[in-house]
């Protein structure tokens, strides 16, 4: 059941991807994201030629703007450090560019182009008025003092501020960018622009942040998994779950899974994996959250504290589970990891991270009939609540926790329904990956076609 294309669609898709590769050398993650989306989109436009006009796909695959800049900052020891910063404003047809900032030494322009490209379709799926963007830097916040992170963020925003704004481009967090960084970035934007406006989301609750934004990606991903299971008459109750990562997305995935009666047996960081056969129960999850959010500690400390098994440099996909939540980074599940998950009985995968599964891994899940919730659908809860934060900022008021959570649940259910509508197959099985690609594409495509050739 892995994606089957007509000969015509295959030829067109291969030709387009060849052009993408030739035009964007050295950006394999961008090529991968483009291929994963475009093979579904081209199959769709072959059947719906009204979307194959005005060079639509060629324009869709080309960022509207890529901004790149030097970020120089001084270390506590007086050393001068130079990083590179970027903002990719990929597609603004549906609204102001919207998407996170990633600070991680592995970041390249290609990484941010893949993330911004995915963000176009994710934001479209939320039903809110947001275009697709992403930014970041190859800066590594690990091991830096708060003062160093502040100076870096101030230098980064000193260049970025002229390109962003509440109605222009609204960044948020991603890997390595959380509440601390958003605070420093906002402060510098306010100083330079003399404006107090919703230029960033994920702000502190005291000065314009939305309730539930911190939790939204993890909670939303669990809601999406629940929707997929409920559709086949099942639930998360008593399911054994494996989560990768132990950052923002992973921590609130674990919290919500506990609330819904599932058992989470693994989490990880870049150092290794903890396997807690007894389950990371709510008390242990709260301890882990404090370790990661406040003490910036390592996951092996969880194993030391609770006597769980620690597997240095391991990955969690060999641990048997019913449901997997990859929530760390891209390409963490390749073909062999996917095969191991399926062999061990995994029935459902909900992607909290962006593009955590390779195309070969997705094919394994599809062929095995696994309920596969792709990132652009399953992790859209984060940016959806960012969209709600923008709405609250514009109105200068705040909704309650219950109101925001209800809206989040309803948005995730709508995304699930859109995937079901566009991902129906000849059997009862839903191809959620295709459904998300097509449902996300149709809305952006209509906007681009009506806005003319720009
Ligand atoms: P955090 O920085 O809070 O946490 C990232 C976690 O993943 C950490 O445990 C980190 O370990 C681990 N990790 C990161 N990179 C690697 C790597 N190369 N190898 C192994 N482990 C790694 O980030 P988030 O939780 O915010 O983001 C996680 C994923 O979710 C990303 O793919 C992001 O794009 C995606 N996402 C995030 C959203 C958000 O709202 N924050 C919204 C939608 C998607 P360590 O600390 O050791 O580096
Ligand atoms: O990948 C993502 O959707 C995010 N990092 C969140 C983006 C946002 O603007 O909230």
PDB file of N, CA, C and O in Angstrom, residues 27 159 176 302 358 400 437:
ATOM      1  N   UNK A  27      21.078  19.973   0.036  1.00  0.00           N
ATOM      2  CA  UNK A  27      19.977  20.144   0.989  1.00  0.00           C
ATOM      3  C   UNK A  27      19.102  18.884   1.014  1.00  0.00           C
ATOM      4  O   UNK A  27      17.910  18.914   0.664  1.00  0.00           O
ATOM      5  N   UNK A 159      19.227  41.592  13.929  1.00  0.00           N
ATOM      6  CA  UNK A 159      19.139  41.448  12.479  1.00  0.00           C
ATOM      7  C   UNK A 159      17.722  41.054  12.046  1.00  0.00           C
ATOM      8  O   UNK A 159      17.188  41.584  11.067  1.00  0.00           O
ATOM      9  N   UNK A 176      15.654  23.751  20.965  1.00  0.00           N
ATOM     10  CA  UNK A 176      16.611  24.699  21.533  1.00  0.00           C
ATOM     11  C   UNK A 176      16.049  26.090  21.772  1.00  0.00           C
ATOM     12  O   UNK A 176      16.781  26.974  22.231  1.00  0.00           O
ATOM     13  N   UNK A 302      17.315  10.428  35.321  1.00  0.00           N
ATOM     14  CA  UNK A 302      16.025   9.778  35.599  1.00  0.00           C
ATOM     15  C   UNK A 302      16.277   8.309  35.961  1.00  0.00           C
ATOM     16  O   UNK A 302      15.721   7.781  36.923  1.00  0.00           O
ATOM     17  N   UNK A 358      11.680   8.435   7.816  1.00  0.00           N
ATOM     18  CA  UNK A 358      12.123   8.562   6.423  1.00  0.00           C
ATOM     19  C   UNK A 358      10.998   8.056   5.506  1.00  0.00           C
ATOM     20  O   UNK A 358      10.051   7.399   5.973  1.00  0.00           O
ATOM     21  N   UNK A 400      -9.509  31.228  28.701  1.00  0.00           N
ATOM     22  CA  UNK A 400      -9.161  30.333  29.811  1.00  0.00           C
ATOM     23  C   UNK A 400      -8.500  29.063  29.253  1.00  0.00           C
ATOM     24  O   UNK A 400      -8.586  28.758  28.051  1.00  0.00           O
ATOM     25  N   UNK A 437      -1.252  15.621   3.131  1.00  0.00           N
ATOM     26  CA  UNK A 437      -0.603  16.340   2.023  1.00  0.00           C
ATOM     27  C   UNK A 437      -1.646  17.004   1.123  1.00  0.00           C
ATOM     28  O   UNK A 437      -1.516  18.178   0.768  1.00  0.00           O
TER      29      UNK A 437
END
